[in-house]
Every structure is written in C-alpha cells, then in structure tokens.
Amino acid sequence: MRNQQVLLASRPEGMPQPSNFKIVESDIARPQPGQFLVQTHYLSVDPYMRGRMRDVKSYADPVAIGEVMVGGTVGKVIESQHARYRPDDLVVGSWGWQSYAVTDGKECYRLPPSEAPLSTALGVRGMPGLTAYFGLLEIGKPQPGETVFVTAAAGAVGSLVGQIAKIHGCRVVGSAGSDAKVAHLIDDLGFDVAFNYRQSSDVAAELYECCPTGIDLFFDNVGGALSDAAFAQINQSARVVICGQIDQYNADSPPQGPRLLWHLIVKRARVQGFLVFDFVDRYRHALEQIDQWMREGKVQYRETVVDGLENAPNAFIGLFRGENLGKQLVRLI
Amino acid sequence: MRNQQVLLASRPEGMPQPSNFKIVESDIARPQPGQFLVQTHYLSVDPYMRGRMRDVKSYADPVAIGEVMVGGTVGKVIESQHARYRPDDLVVGSWGWQSYAVTDGKECYRLPPSEAPLSTALGVRGMPGLTAYFGLLEIGKPQPGETVFVTAAAGAVGSLVGQIAKIHGCRVVGSAGSDAKVAHLIDDLGFDVAFNYRQSSDVAAELYECCPTGIDLFFDNVGGALSDAAFAQINQSARVVICGQIDQYNADSPPQGPRLLWHLIVKRARVQGFLVFDFVDRYRHALEQIDQWMREGKVQYRETVVDGLENAPNAFIGLFRGENLGKQLVRLI
C-alpha cells in the first residue's frame, strides 16, 4: 500500500493543464506521538485553488512547486497516536490531493454522526455551504420580496445561495452555463427564473428580462461581462456580494473592464468581499440550520463525482469549463 | 433691475465648454401668495452638476436644454408673500444659476444667525461639509490608528474628510493636483502626508511610500488610475467610500479600467457609494458638530471665489482642471 499524491509541477499560464500536475507515489508515513494517519475518501476541488497555483501573496500562501496541491478532504483515521482521534473516526480537513496523510489534527475536525453521506461534509454541509450561508445572510442581508441574482447558480455555492434566498422570501434569478443547469435551477431548486448566459447574444437584455424591477442583491461567483451587466441593473441600496470571480482566475494579465464605481454612488450601493473563514465561530450554528433545511426538504444539493486521484487535475480544470453540477468531488475509495 | 440666468444651451461632449451655457436676462418675477423673491449672494458649483448635464436618468432628473442650471445657492429674501419668510431673511436653497428667483420655500431653509460668513452655508457648513461628515463617519467608520487615504484632498469635501479623520485619531494621507495644494494639506490642515499625483511618474509607488502599512479607509472623490492604485493597496477589512468620480465625469464612452472586485475578496473589503441626502434627518446634529470643531480650531476651510454670474461656467469648468482650493463659489453680490 502506497501513498498517491498530486503535486504542483509547474505554474499554469491561463487555463490550468494536466501537465501542471505530477502524480507520484511514496511510502505511507507512520504517525508519531500527537499525530494520526488518515485515508482520504473524498477530495474537494474548488475554483479558489487556481489562486494558490499563482506565485503571489494572498490571504494564504501559494503552493510551492513540488508540493502537494491544497484542498479540502474527508476521510477515515487508520492509525492514531493522537489523544483525540481514534481509528475509524471520520475526519474533515485540508490535507490536500493525496490518498493518505499524517496530520497533527490541528486543521481537522471529527465529523459528528449523521445520516448524510460523507461527501456532503465537503459540499452542502461544508465549506461551500457555509460560504453560501454567511455570504448571503451576513453580507447580503436579503429582505423578503427582494430580487436576488446569483451567478454560477448551479454550482456548489450558488445553488445553496438561491435556495436560502427563496427560504427568506426573495425572488431568485440565476445564471448558469447550460440549458440542463437552467432547467435544474427552476425545476428542482425552485428558482423563479434562470438563463443560460452562454446561449445569450445579449446578456444585459436577458438579465433585464429576468429582473424587470432591478436587482436588490447580487451574489457574484463569476465576474467579467455577466457581472458588468448586473452592476448596471442594481437598485437603490443594493448589496453586491463578491464571493468568487471564476471568470477572471485564469487571466495572466490584470483583466480590464468597464469601471463600475459610479453605479455605487447613484444607487447608494454596497459591494463587499468576504472569506468564509472569518465566520468560523459560527460554523456550528450554520450547519445545524442547513441540516434542518435539508430535513425539511427546503434545501437540495447535487454532486458531480469522479473516481480516482489521478482524475483530480481534470476535475479541477473542468470547473472552469462549467462541467460540474453542484459540488465537484473526487472519490478515492 | 433684471434677472440674469445661466441656461444649459447644449449637452457637453467630454469636458464642458463655455458654449454649452447661455446667459440671458429677463424681468424679475413677483412673488405670489405662498412665495418669496430671493436675491442670490453666492452660487455653488460642484462636480455632480456634470451628471445633470447628461440626458440620462440618475438619482435626479437631468437639466433640460434651455433650463436654468441647477445648483446650491444662498441669498437674501427681497419680498415675501410666504408665511415663514420675511424680507432680509438669509436663506439656503437650490434655485440654480440665476441672480433672483421666486420660490415657494419648499427646498429652502432659513439660515440661523451665525458669525460664520454667509458663503460657508454652501461649503464647510453646507452640502460638501455634510458629505464629508456622513461619508467618512457613517460609511467609512474610521478607527483610531487607521490609515485614511483621501483623493481630491484639497477640495471642499476632501479637505474636511482629512481633518475629521485626524480628529478621530487616524493617520491621514491625501492626494492633490498641485504642490501648493500639497503644502496646504500638510502645513495648514494637518495631513500626515500628501502628494501631487500630477507630478508623479508612478502613482502606485508614491502611494505605497505614503501608506507603507496599507490603506484601511479609502475615501474616493476622483476614480480612475489613482483609485486603481489605492484599491491595490487596501488592507484586510478595508472600507472604500465612493463619494465622487470626477476623473470619469467627462467620459463620453463608458470608461474602462482594471477589474477591482478580486481585491475585495482577498481583503474582505467593503466598497460603498452614498448620497448626502440620505442623511437629511441628521443634518442639524452634524452641522453643530462641524461648528464646534471650527470654534475649537480643529477644522479649517478654504474658498475659491469668482465674481459675477457670467463667470459661473468657467468656475464650473475649472473644477475639472483642479483650479479650486477648497470650495469653489461664485459671488453675485
């Protein structure tokens, strides 16, 4: 039994390529006192990882060339010399793109018993779910009757944003990159309107049709032209939540676009970025709320799962092509 | 005795020209019951008026071709058939670019007795002062020890923003368009650092020298390249107050620039636009506070005054060339 790892082989220019990654095998390390050995069951791939591949100081350090790619993980303890973890414990952490890891447990938590599938700890009951919850409710502050527009609405975060906004009495409009996703938003997730921005010859006109009374809350996962169109259609006292800018992540030179700040004066609007980690003290309460909504049938989720660590690079690259519906995962076992 | 008026003759393309205005004379109207006649002493010219010259729906209607230009005014009641106003009352209003006006008093208020010069009702004790006060304190929420960067720092709003930020214990950095203004900011107004952005070959590097620990609160009156540089240097949890974008107002096509939203995620920052009118219920308290600061010598102001209504167009155009120090006024009497 060997440890399989995906290393960062080179820094991508533009869209990441499989050649930016290198798959290696090594012996499995043994845990020392205070450590445990965990076997990865699921690995999360997320757009933010593109930022970590860049050699730029940001809110977190970049991955070094030759290092294991970062990423959220869920797995089972195999062997422990750690006081708080025992074999067969299910743990959630960030030990990255590898099949086994030895960890001191500092960035991990034990998953409480639940009927929910293990994989949801990386999606609706994990970082993307928490991102949607805090970004919408704490930053966006939706009010009943308001129009909420969410981009990448069929993704792990966007799908939850739309459903939570519906729970809060909003009219919810979503954009997605395929007709199947649009149908899913409306038929399965209860969005009021949705449109396929890739099929649209005039995104601004399409958005206007979907939001005839303007946008009160814009939850942006995408950036770029779609975001520009939304900024031009915000209402007075609108809030714009900047959660992600996936359309920009592969740009090698600073992307240009129309200047947007003037809209903010005229509309007395607020634009705010956030990171989910800033709400860590309140994760537990949020997860209980999400669990309750799922039990009540008010929140659904989807997962797109590929098997095998060797397919992690392509699963990651697929995010930028919109190949995932809901949460993109890699199943290792 | 005739009424002199400045009308909007044509809509400017790019920088406004004197030919966009037309000066006419007419008989002075007589007040009817419920009205009074006021003689203008001072007229305010402000960057926002460029927006009103554009035939675009915004937070206020545009000025129609042939209409009197809008603008804040202070003057004296000459004749009254209004229950609440008497001859010799000093009134502040928005009767526009004309030497006399008949008004129903709805958009006016009587100036309380004060030792302050009449002109200050259009500057430090008027709309620009209130804009600085609410924009900085209510939108920006400065904390002691924070670095505040303000653009157009020698203007009517910026000069007050900097001084109020100093009162609140901040380190204050300002940009202005001439060496004389920079000296004024440091020597007279107590700014910690200031720089002449027009003399700078690398605005970003100069800003970095002035703000070595980053920018916690960015109060923007200007937009454009200077604003781009500031966005790239904001700190975690920064607030950006969008008060004006004078650098953009004369653009005839939507201005382009680097996309800024990504900074907001990484820095968990907030950008917010505002209009002073939203705080109308609290004007009185703010003006009392500003008066007190002036009495205590903590707030100074400057005015740039031109004489004669016929010079109002050039005074207005001069705003875009940075010809004013402090509040730009036109004195009619």
CSV table of N, CA and C in Angstrom, one decimal, chain A residues 166-315:
chain,number,residue,atom,x,y,z
A,166,LYS,N,-34.6,31.9,-1.4
A,166,LYS,CA,-36.0,31.5,-1.5
A,166,LYS,C,-36.6,31.3,-0.1
A,167,ILE,N,-35.9,30.7,0.8
A,167,ILE,CA,-36.4,30.5,2.1
A,167,ILE,C,-36.7,31.8,2.8
A,168,HIS,N,-35.9,32.8,2.4
A,168,HIS,CA,-36.0,34.1,3.0
A,168,HIS,C,-37.0,35.0,2.3
A,169,GLY,N,-37.8,34.4,1.4
A,169,GLY,CA,-38.9,35.2,0.7
A,169,GLY,C,-38.5,36.1,-0.4
A,170,CYS,N,-37.3,35.8,-1.0
A,170,CYS,CA,-36.8,36.6,-2.1
A,170,CYS,C,-37.3,36.0,-3.5
A,171,ARG,N,-37.3,36.8,-4.5
A,171,ARG,CA,-37.5,36.4,-5.9
A,171,ARG,C,-36.0,36.1,-6.3
A,172,VAL,N,-35.8,34.9,-6.8
A,172,VAL,CA,-34.4,34.4,-7.1
A,172,VAL,C,-34.2,34.2,-8.6
A,173,VAL,N,-33.2,34.8,-9.1
A,173,VAL,CA,-32.8,34.7,-10.5
A,173,VAL,C,-31.4,34.1,-10.6
A,174,GLY,N,-31.2,33.1,-11.5
A,174,GLY,CA,-29.9,32.5,-11.6
A,174,GLY,C,-29.4,32.5,-13.0
A,175,SER,N,-28.0,32.5,-13.1
A,175,SER,CA,-27.4,32.3,-14.4
A,175,SER,C,-26.6,31.0,-14.3
A,176,ALA,N,-26.5,30.3,-15.4
A,176,ALA,CA,-25.7,29.1,-15.5
A,176,ALA,C,-25.3,28.8,-16.9
A,177,GLY,N,-24.4,27.9,-17.1
A,177,GLY,CA,-23.8,27.7,-18.4
A,177,GLY,C,-24.4,26.6,-19.3
A,178,SER,N,-25.5,26.1,-19.0
A,178,SER,CA,-26.1,25.1,-19.9
A,178,SER,C,-27.6,25.0,-19.7
A,179,ASP,N,-28.3,24.6,-20.7
A,179,ASP,CA,-29.8,24.5,-20.6
A,179,ASP,C,-30.2,23.5,-19.5
A,180,ALA,N,-29.4,22.4,-19.4
A,180,ALA,CA,-29.7,21.4,-18.4
A,180,ALA,C,-29.6,22.0,-17.0
A,181,LYS,N,-28.6,22.9,-16.8
A,181,LYS,CA,-28.5,23.5,-15.4
A,181,LYS,C,-29.6,24.5,-15.2
A,182,VAL,N,-30.0,25.2,-16.2
A,182,VAL,CA,-31.1,26.2,-16.1
A,182,VAL,C,-32.4,25.4,-15.7
A,183,ALA,N,-32.6,24.3,-16.4
A,183,ALA,CA,-33.8,23.5,-16.0
A,183,ALA,C,-33.7,23.0,-14.6
A,184,HIS,N,-32.6,22.6,-14.2
A,184,HIS,CA,-32.4,22.1,-12.8
A,184,HIS,C,-32.7,23.2,-11.8
A,185,LEU,N,-32.2,24.4,-12.1
A,185,LEU,CA,-32.4,25.6,-11.2
A,185,LEU,C,-33.9,25.8,-11.0
A,186,ILE,N,-34.7,25.8,-12.1
A,186,ILE,CA,-36.1,26.1,-12.0
A,186,ILE,C,-36.9,24.9,-11.5
A,187,ASP,N,-36.6,23.7,-12.1
A,187,ASP,CA,-37.5,22.6,-11.8
A,187,ASP,C,-37.2,22.0,-10.4
A,188,ASP,N,-35.9,21.9,-10.1
A,188,ASP,CA,-35.5,21.2,-8.9
A,188,ASP,C,-35.3,22.1,-7.7
A,189,LEU,N,-34.7,23.3,-7.9
A,189,LEU,CA,-34.3,24.1,-6.8
A,189,LEU,C,-35.2,25.3,-6.5
A,190,GLY,N,-36.2,25.5,-7.4
A,190,GLY,CA,-37.2,26.5,-7.1
A,190,GLY,C,-36.8,27.9,-7.4
A,191,PHE,N,-35.8,28.1,-8.2
A,191,PHE,CA,-35.5,29.4,-8.7
A,191,PHE,C,-36.7,30.0,-9.5
A,192,ASP,N,-37.0,31.3,-9.4
A,192,ASP,CA,-38.1,31.9,-10.1
A,192,ASP,C,-37.8,32.0,-11.6
A,193,VAL,N,-36.6,32.3,-11.9
A,193,VAL,CA,-36.2,32.5,-13.3
A,193,VAL,C,-34.7,32.1,-13.4
A,194,ALA,N,-34.3,31.6,-14.5
A,194,ALA,CA,-32.8,31.3,-14.7
A,194,ALA,C,-32.6,31.4,-16.2
A,195,PHE,N,-31.3,31.7,-16.6
A,195,PHE,CA,-31.0,31.8,-18.0
A,195,PHE,C,-29.6,31.2,-18.2
A,196,ASN,N,-29.4,30.8,-19.5
A,196,ASN,CA,-28.1,30.2,-19.9
A,196,ASN,C,-27.3,31.3,-20.5
A,197,TYR,N,-26.3,31.8,-19.8
A,197,TYR,CA,-25.6,33.0,-20.3
A,197,TYR,C,-24.8,32.7,-21.5
A,198,ARG,N,-24.4,31.4,-21.7
A,198,ARG,CA,-23.6,31.1,-22.8
A,198,ARG,C,-24.4,31.1,-24.1
A,199,GLN,N,-25.7,30.9,-24.0
A,199,GLN,CA,-26.5,30.9,-25.2
A,199,GLN,C,-27.1,32.3,-25.5
A,200,SER,N,-26.7,33.3,-24.7
A,200,SER,CA,-27.3,34.6,-24.8
A,200,SER,C,-26.5,35.5,-25.7
A,201,SER,N,-27.2,36.1,-26.7
A,201,SER,CA,-26.5,37.0,-27.6
A,201,SER,C,-26.4,38.4,-26.9
A,202,ASP,N,-27.2,38.7,-25.9
A,202,ASP,CA,-27.2,40.0,-25.2
A,202,ASP,C,-27.5,39.7,-23.7
A,203,VAL,N,-26.5,39.5,-23.0
A,203,VAL,CA,-26.6,39.1,-21.6
A,203,VAL,C,-27.4,40.2,-20.8
A,204,ALA,N,-27.1,41.5,-21.1
A,204,ALA,CA,-27.7,42.6,-20.3
A,204,ALA,C,-29.2,42.5,-20.6
A,205,ALA,N,-29.6,42.3,-21.8
A,205,ALA,CA,-31.0,42.3,-22.2
A,205,ALA,C,-31.7,41.1,-21.5
A,206,GLU,N,-31.0,40.0,-21.5
A,206,GLU,CA,-31.6,38.8,-20.9
A,206,GLU,C,-31.8,39.0,-19.4
A,207,LEU,N,-30.8,39.6,-18.8
A,207,LEU,CA,-30.8,39.8,-17.4
A,207,LEU,C,-32.0,40.8,-17.0
A,208,TYR,N,-32.1,41.8,-17.9
A,208,TYR,CA,-33.2,42.8,-17.7
A,208,TYR,C,-34.6,42.1,-17.8
A,209,GLU,N,-34.7,41.2,-18.7
A,209,GLU,CA,-36.0,40.5,-18.8
A,209,GLU,C,-36.2,39.6,-17.6
A,210,CYS,N,-35.2,39.1,-17.0
A,210,CYS,CA,-35.3,38.3,-15.8
A,210,CYS,C,-35.5,39.1,-14.5
A,211,CYS,N,-35.0,40.3,-14.6
A,211,CYS,CA,-35.1,41.2,-13.4
A,211,CYS,C,-35.7,42.5,-13.8
A,212,PRO,N,-37.0,42.5,-14.2
A,212,PRO,CA,-37.6,43.8,-14.7
A,212,PRO,C,-37.7,44.9,-13.7
A,213,THR,N,-37.7,44.6,-12.4
A,213,THR,CA,-37.7,45.6,-11.4
A,213,THR,C,-36.3,45.9,-10.8
A,214,GLY,N,-35.3,45.4,-11.4
A,214,GLY,CA,-33.9,45.6,-11.0
A,214,GLY,C,-33.4,44.5,-10.0
A,215,ILE,N,-32.2,44.7,-9.6
A,215,ILE,CA,-31.5,43.7,-8.7
A,215,ILE,C,-31.3,44.3,-7.4
A,216,ASP,N,-31.8,43.7,-6.3
A,216,ASP,CA,-31.6,44.3,-5.0
A,216,ASP,C,-30.3,43.6,-4.3
A,217,LEU,N,-30.1,42.4,-4.7
A,217,LEU,CA,-28.9,41.7,-4.1
A,217,LEU,C,-28.3,40.8,-5.2
A,218,PHE,N,-27.0,41.1,-5.4
A,218,PHE,CA,-26.3,40.4,-6.5
A,218,PHE,C,-25.2,39.6,-5.8
A,219,PHE,N,-25.3,38.3,-5.9
A,219,PHE,CA,-24.3,37.4,-5.3
A,219,PHE,C,-23.5,36.9,-6.5
A,220,ASP,N,-22.2,37.4,-6.5
A,220,ASP,CA,-21.4,37.1,-7.7
A,220,ASP,C,-20.3,36.1,-7.4
A,221,ASN,N,-20.4,35.0,-8.2
A,221,ASN,CA,-19.3,34.0,-8.2
A,221,ASN,C,-18.4,34.0,-9.4
A,222,VAL,N,-18.7,34.9,-10.4
A,222,VAL,CA,-18.2,34.8,-11.7
A,222,VAL,C,-17.3,35.9,-12.2
A,223,GLY,N,-17.9,37.2,-12.0
A,223,GLY,CA,-17.2,38.3,-12.5
A,223,GLY,C,-17.3,38.5,-14.0
A,224,GLY,N,-16.5,39.4,-14.6
A,224,GLY,CA,-16.5,39.6,-16.0
A,224,GLY,C,-17.8,40.2,-16.6
A,225,ALA,N,-18.1,39.9,-17.8
A,225,ALA,CA,-19.2,40.5,-18.5
A,225,ALA,C,-20.5,40.4,-17.8
A,226,LEU,N,-20.7,39.2,-17.3
A,226,LEU,CA,-22.0,38.9,-16.6
A,226,LEU,C,-22.2,39.9,-15.4
A,227,SER,N,-21.1,40.0,-14.7
A,227,SER,CA,-21.0,40.9,-13.5
A,227,SER,C,-21.3,42.3,-13.9
A,228,ASP,N,-20.6,42.7,-15.0
A,228,ASP,CA,-20.8,44.1,-15.5
A,228,ASP,C,-22.3,44.4,-15.8
A,229,ALA,N,-22.9,43.4,-16.4
A,229,ALA,CA,-24.4,43.6,-16.7
A,229,ALA,C,-25.2,43.8,-15.5
A,230,ALA,N,-24.9,43.0,-14.5
A,230,ALA,CA,-25.6,43.0,-13.2
A,230,ALA,C,-25.4,44.4,-12.5
A,231,PHE,N,-24.2,44.8,-12.5
A,231,PHE,CA,-23.9,46.1,-11.8
A,231,PHE,C,-24.7,47.2,-12.4
A,232,ALA,N,-24.9,47.2,-13.7
A,232,ALA,CA,-25.7,48.2,-14.4
A,232,ALA,C,-27.2,48.2,-14.1
A,233,GLN,N,-27.6,47.1,-13.4
A,233,GLN,CA,-29.0,46.9,-13.2
A,233,GLN,C,-29.4,46.8,-11.7
A,234,ILE,N,-28.4,47.2,-10.8
A,234,ILE,CA,-28.8,47.2,-9.4
A,234,ILE,C,-29.7,48.4,-9.0
A,235,ASN,N,-30.5,48.1,-8.0
A,235,ASN,CA,-31.4,49.1,-7.5
A,235,ASN,C,-30.8,49.9,-6.4
A,236,GLN,N,-31.5,51.0,-6.0
A,236,GLN,CA,-31.1,51.8,-4.9
A,236,GLN,C,-30.9,50.9,-3.6
A,237,SER,N,-29.8,51.2,-2.9
A,237,SER,CA,-29.5,50.4,-1.7
A,237,SER,C,-29.2,48.9,-1.9
A,238,ALA,N,-28.8,48.6,-3.2
A,238,ALA,CA,-28.4,47.2,-3.5
A,238,ALA,C,-27.2,46.8,-2.7
A,239,ARG,N,-27.1,45.5,-2.5
A,239,ARG,CA,-25.9,44.9,-2.0
A,239,ARG,C,-25.3,43.9,-3.0
A,240,VAL,N,-24.0,44.0,-3.2
A,240,VAL,CA,-23.3,43.1,-4.1
A,240,VAL,C,-22.3,42.3,-3.3
A,241,VAL,N,-22.5,41.0,-3.3
A,241,VAL,CA,-21.6,40.1,-2.5
A,241,VAL,C,-20.6,39.5,-3.5
A,242,ILE,N,-19.4,39.8,-3.3
A,242,ILE,CA,-18.3,39.2,-4.1
A,242,ILE,C,-17.8,38.0,-3.5
A,243,CYS,N,-18.2,36.8,-4.0
A,243,CYS,CA,-17.8,35.5,-3.4
A,243,CYS,C,-16.7,34.9,-4.2
A,244,GLY,N,-16.8,35.0,-5.5
A,244,GLY,CA,-15.8,34.4,-6.4
A,244,GLY,C,-15.8,35.2,-7.7
A,245,GLN,N,-14.8,35.0,-8.5
A,245,GLN,CA,-14.6,35.7,-9.8
A,245,GLN,C,-14.0,34.7,-10.8
A,246,ILE,N,-14.6,33.5,-10.9
A,246,ILE,CA,-14.0,32.4,-11.6
A,246,ILE,C,-13.7,32.8,-13.1
A,247,ASP,N,-14.4,33.7,-13.6
A,247,ASP,CA,-14.2,34.2,-15.0
A,247,ASP,C,-12.8,34.9,-15.1
A,248,GLN,N,-12.2,35.3,-14.0
A,248,GLN,CA,-11.0,36.1,-14.0
A,248,GLN,C,-9.8,35.3,-13.6
A,249,TYR,N,-10.0,34.1,-13.0
A,249,TYR,CA,-8.9,33.4,-12.3
A,249,TYR,C,-7.8,33.0,-13.3
A,250,ASN,N,-8.1,32.7,-14.5
A,250,ASN,CA,-7.1,32.2,-15.4
A,250,ASN,C,-6.4,33.4,-16.3
A,251,ALA,N,-6.8,34.6,-15.9
A,251,ALA,CA,-6.2,35.7,-16.7
A,251,ALA,C,-4.7,35.9,-16.3
A,252,ASP,N,-3.9,36.0,-17.2
A,252,ASP,CA,-2.4,36.2,-16.9
A,252,ASP,C,-2.0,37.6,-16.8
A,253,SER,N,-2.8,38.5,-17.4
A,253,SER,CA,-2.6,39.9,-17.2
A,253,SER,C,-3.8,40.5,-16.5
A,254,PRO,N,-3.7,41.6,-15.7
A,254,PRO,CA,-4.8,42.1,-15.0
A,254,PRO,C,-6.0,42.4,-15.9
A,255,PRO,N,-7.1,41.7,-15.7
A,255,PRO,CA,-8.3,41.9,-16.6
A,255,PRO,C,-8.8,43.3,-16.6
A,256,GLN,N,-9.3,43.8,-17.7
A,256,GLN,CA,-9.8,45.1,-17.8
A,256,GLN,C,-11.3,45.0,-18.0
A,257,GLY,N,-12.0,46.0,-17.7
A,257,GLY,CA,-13.5,46.0,-17.9
A,257,GLY,C,-14.0,47.4,-17.6
A,258,PRO,N,-15.3,47.6,-17.8
A,258,PRO,CA,-15.9,48.9,-17.6
A,258,PRO,C,-15.8,49.3,-16.1
A,259,ARG,N,-15.6,50.5,-15.8
A,259,ARG,CA,-15.5,51.0,-14.5
A,259,ARG,C,-16.9,51.0,-13.8
A,260,LEU,N,-17.0,50.5,-12.6
A,260,LEU,CA,-18.3,50.2,-12.0
A,260,LEU,C,-18.6,51.1,-10.9
A,261,LEU,N,-17.6,51.9,-10.4
A,261,LEU,CA,-17.8,52.5,-9.1
A,261,LEU,C,-18.9,53.6,-9.2
A,262,TRP,N,-19.1,54.2,-10.3
A,262,TRP,CA,-20.1,55.3,-10.4
A,262,TRP,C,-21.5,54.8,-10.1
A,263,HIS,N,-21.8,53.5,-10.5
A,263,HIS,CA,-23.1,53.0,-10.2
A,263,HIS,C,-23.3,53.0,-8.7
A,264,LEU,N,-22.3,52.8,-7.9
A,264,LEU,CA,-22.4,52.7,-6.5
A,264,LEU,C,-22.8,54.0,-5.8
A,265,ILE,N,-22.4,55.1,-6.4
A,265,ILE,CA,-22.9,56.4,-5.9
A,265,ILE,C,-24.3,56.6,-6.2
A,266,VAL,N,-24.6,56.5,-7.5
A,266,VAL,CA,-26.0,56.8,-7.9
A,266,VAL,C,-27.0,55.9,-7.2
A,267,LYS,N,-26.6,54.6,-6.9
A,267,LYS,CA,-27.5,53.7,-6.3
A,267,LYS,C,-27.3,53.5,-4.8
A,268,ARG,N,-26.4,54.3,-4.3
A,268,ARG,CA,-26.1,54.1,-2.8
A,268,ARG,C,-25.9,52.7,-2.5
A,269,ALA,N,-25.1,52.0,-3.2
A,269,ALA,CA,-25.0,50.5,-3.1
A,269,ALA,C,-23.7,50.2,-2.4
A,270,ARG,N,-23.7,48.9,-1.9
A,270,ARG,CA,-22.6,48.4,-1.2
A,270,ARG,C,-22.1,47.1,-1.9
A,271,VAL,N,-20.8,47.1,-2.0
A,271,VAL,CA,-20.1,45.9,-2.6
A,271,VAL,C,-19.2,45.3,-1.6
A,272,GLN,N,-19.2,44.1,-1.3
A,272,GLN,CA,-18.4,43.5,-0.2
A,272,GLN,C,-17.9,42.2,-0.5
A,273,GLY,N,-16.6,42.0,-0.3
A,273,GLY,CA,-16.0,40.7,-0.5
A,273,GLY,C,-15.9,40.0,0.9
A,274,PHE,N,-15.7,38.7,0.9
A,274,PHE,CA,-15.6,38.0,2.2
A,274,PHE,C,-14.9,36.7,2.0
A,275,LEU,N,-14.5,36.1,3.1
A,275,LEU,CA,-13.9,34.8,3.1
A,275,LEU,C,-14.7,34.0,4.2
A,276,VAL,N,-15.0,32.8,4.0
A,276,VAL,CA,-15.9,32.1,4.9
A,276,VAL,C,-15.1,31.9,6.3
A,277,PHE,N,-13.8,31.8,6.3
A,277,PHE,CA,-13.1,31.6,7.5
A,277,PHE,C,-13.3,32.7,8.6
A,278,ASP,N,-13.7,33.9,8.1
A,278,ASP,CA,-14.0,34.9,9.1
A,278,ASP,C,-15.2,34.6,10.0
A,279,PHE,N,-16.0,33.6,9.6
A,279,PHE,CA,-17.2,33.3,10.4
A,279,PHE,C,-17.0,32.0,11.1
A,280,VAL,N,-15.8,31.5,11.3
A,280,VAL,CA,-15.5,30.2,11.9
A,280,VAL,C,-16.2,30.0,13.2
A,281,ASP,N,-16.4,31.0,14.0
A,281,ASP,CA,-17.0,30.8,15.3
A,281,ASP,C,-18.5,30.5,15.2
A,282,ARG,N,-19.0,30.6,14.1
A,282,ARG,CA,-20.5,30.4,13.9
A,282,ARG,C,-20.8,29.3,13.0
A,283,TYR,N,-19.8,28.5,12.6
A,283,TYR,CA,-20.0,27.4,11.7
A,283,TYR,C,-21.1,26.4,12.2
A,284,ARG,N,-20.9,26.1,13.5
A,284,ARG,CA,-21.8,25.0,14.0
A,284,ARG,C,-23.3,25.4,13.9
A,285,HIS,N,-23.6,26.6,14.3
A,285,HIS,CA,-25.0,27.1,14.2
A,285,HIS,C,-25.5,27.0,12.7
A,286,ALA,N,-24.6,27.5,11.8
A,286,ALA,CA,-25.0,27.5,10.4
A,286,ALA,C,-25.2,26.1,9.9
A,287,LEU,N,-24.4,25.1,10.3
A,287,LEU,CA,-24.5,23.8,9.8
A,287,LEU,C,-25.8,23.1,10.3
A,288,GLU,N,-26.1,23.4,11.6
A,288,GLU,CA,-27.4,22.9,12.1
A,288,GLU,C,-28.6,23.5,11.3
A,289,GLN,N,-28.5,24.7,11.0
A,289,GLN,CA,-29.6,25.3,10.2
A,289,GLN,C,-29.7,24.7,8.8
A,290,ILE,N,-28.6,24.5,8.2
A,290,ILE,CA,-28.6,23.8,6.8
A,290,ILE,C,-29.1,22.4,6.9
A,291,ASP,N,-28.7,21.7,8.0
A,291,ASP,CA,-29.2,20.3,8.2
A,291,ASP,C,-30.7,20.3,8.3
A,292,GLN,N,-31.2,21.3,9.1
A,292,GLN,CA,-32.6,21.4,9.3
A,292,GLN,C,-33.4,21.6,8.0
A,293,TRP,N,-32.9,22.6,7.2
A,293,TRP,CA,-33.5,22.9,5.9
A,293,TRP,C,-33.5,21.6,5.0
A,294,MET,N,-32.4,20.8,5.1
A,294,MET,CA,-32.4,19.6,4.3
A,294,MET,C,-33.4,18.6,4.8
A,295,ARG,N,-33.5,18.5,6.1
A,295,ARG,CA,-34.6,17.6,6.6
A,295,ARG,C,-36.0,18.0,6.2
A,296,GLU,N,-36.2,19.3,6.2
A,296,GLU,CA,-37.5,19.8,5.8
A,296,GLU,C,-37.7,19.8,4.3
A,297,GLY,N,-36.7,19.4,3.5
A,297,GLY,CA,-36.8,19.4,2.1
A,297,GLY,C,-36.7,20.8,1.4
A,298,LYS,N,-36.2,21.8,2.2
A,298,LYS,CA,-36.1,23.1,1.6
A,298,LYS,C,-34.8,23.3,0.9
A,299,VAL,N,-33.8,22.5,1.2
A,299,VAL,CA,-32.5,22.6,0.5
A,299,VAL,C,-32.2,21.3,-0.1
A,300,GLN,N,-31.9,21.3,-1.4
A,300,GLN,CA,-31.4,20.1,-2.1
A,300,GLN,C,-29.9,20.4,-2.5
A,301,TYR,N,-29.2,19.3,-2.8
A,301,TYR,CA,-27.9,19.5,-3.3
A,301,TYR,C,-27.6,18.5,-4.4
A,302,ARG,N,-26.6,18.8,-5.2
A,302,ARG,CA,-26.1,17.9,-6.2
A,302,ARG,C,-24.6,17.8,-6.1
A,303,GLU,N,-24.1,16.6,-6.5
A,303,GLU,CA,-22.7,16.4,-6.5
A,303,GLU,C,-22.3,15.8,-7.9
A,304,THR,N,-21.1,16.2,-8.3
A,304,THR,CA,-20.5,15.6,-9.5
A,304,THR,C,-19.3,15.0,-9.0
A,305,VAL,N,-19.2,13.6,-9.2
A,305,VAL,CA,-18.1,12.9,-8.6
A,305,VAL,C,-17.3,12.2,-9.7
A,306,VAL,N,-16.0,12.3,-9.6
A,306,VAL,CA,-15.1,11.5,-10.5
A,306,VAL,C,-14.3,10.5,-9.6
A,307,ASP,N,-14.0,9.4,-10.1
A,307,ASP,CA,-13.3,8.4,-9.3
A,307,ASP,C,-11.8,8.4,-9.6
A,308,GLY,N,-11.0,8.4,-8.5
A,308,GLY,CA,-9.6,8.2,-8.7
A,308,GLY,C,-8.8,9.5,-8.6
A,309,LEU,N,-7.8,9.5,-7.7
A,309,LEU,CA,-7.0,10.7,-7.5
A,309,LEU,C,-6.4,11.2,-8.8
A,310,GLU,N,-6.0,10.2,-9.7
A,310,GLU,CA,-5.4,10.6,-10.9
A,310,GLU,C,-6.3,11.5,-11.8
A,311,ASN,N,-7.6,11.5,-11.5
A,311,ASN,CA,-8.5,12.3,-12.3
A,311,ASN,C,-8.8,13.7,-11.6
A,312,ALA,N,-8.1,13.9,-10.5
A,312,ALA,CA,-8.3,15.2,-9.8
A,312,ALA,C,-8.0,16.4,-10.7
A,313,PRO,N,-6.8,16.4,-11.4
A,313,PRO,CA,-6.5,17.5,-12.2
A,313,PRO,C,-7.6,17.9,-13.3
A,314,ASN,N,-8.1,16.8,-13.9
A,314,ASN,CA,-9.2,17.1,-14.9
A,314,ASN,C,-10.5,17.6,-14.3
A,315,ALA,N,-10.7,17.0,-13.1
A,315,ALA,CA,-12.0,17.5,-12.4
A,315,ALA,C,-11.8,19.0,-12.0
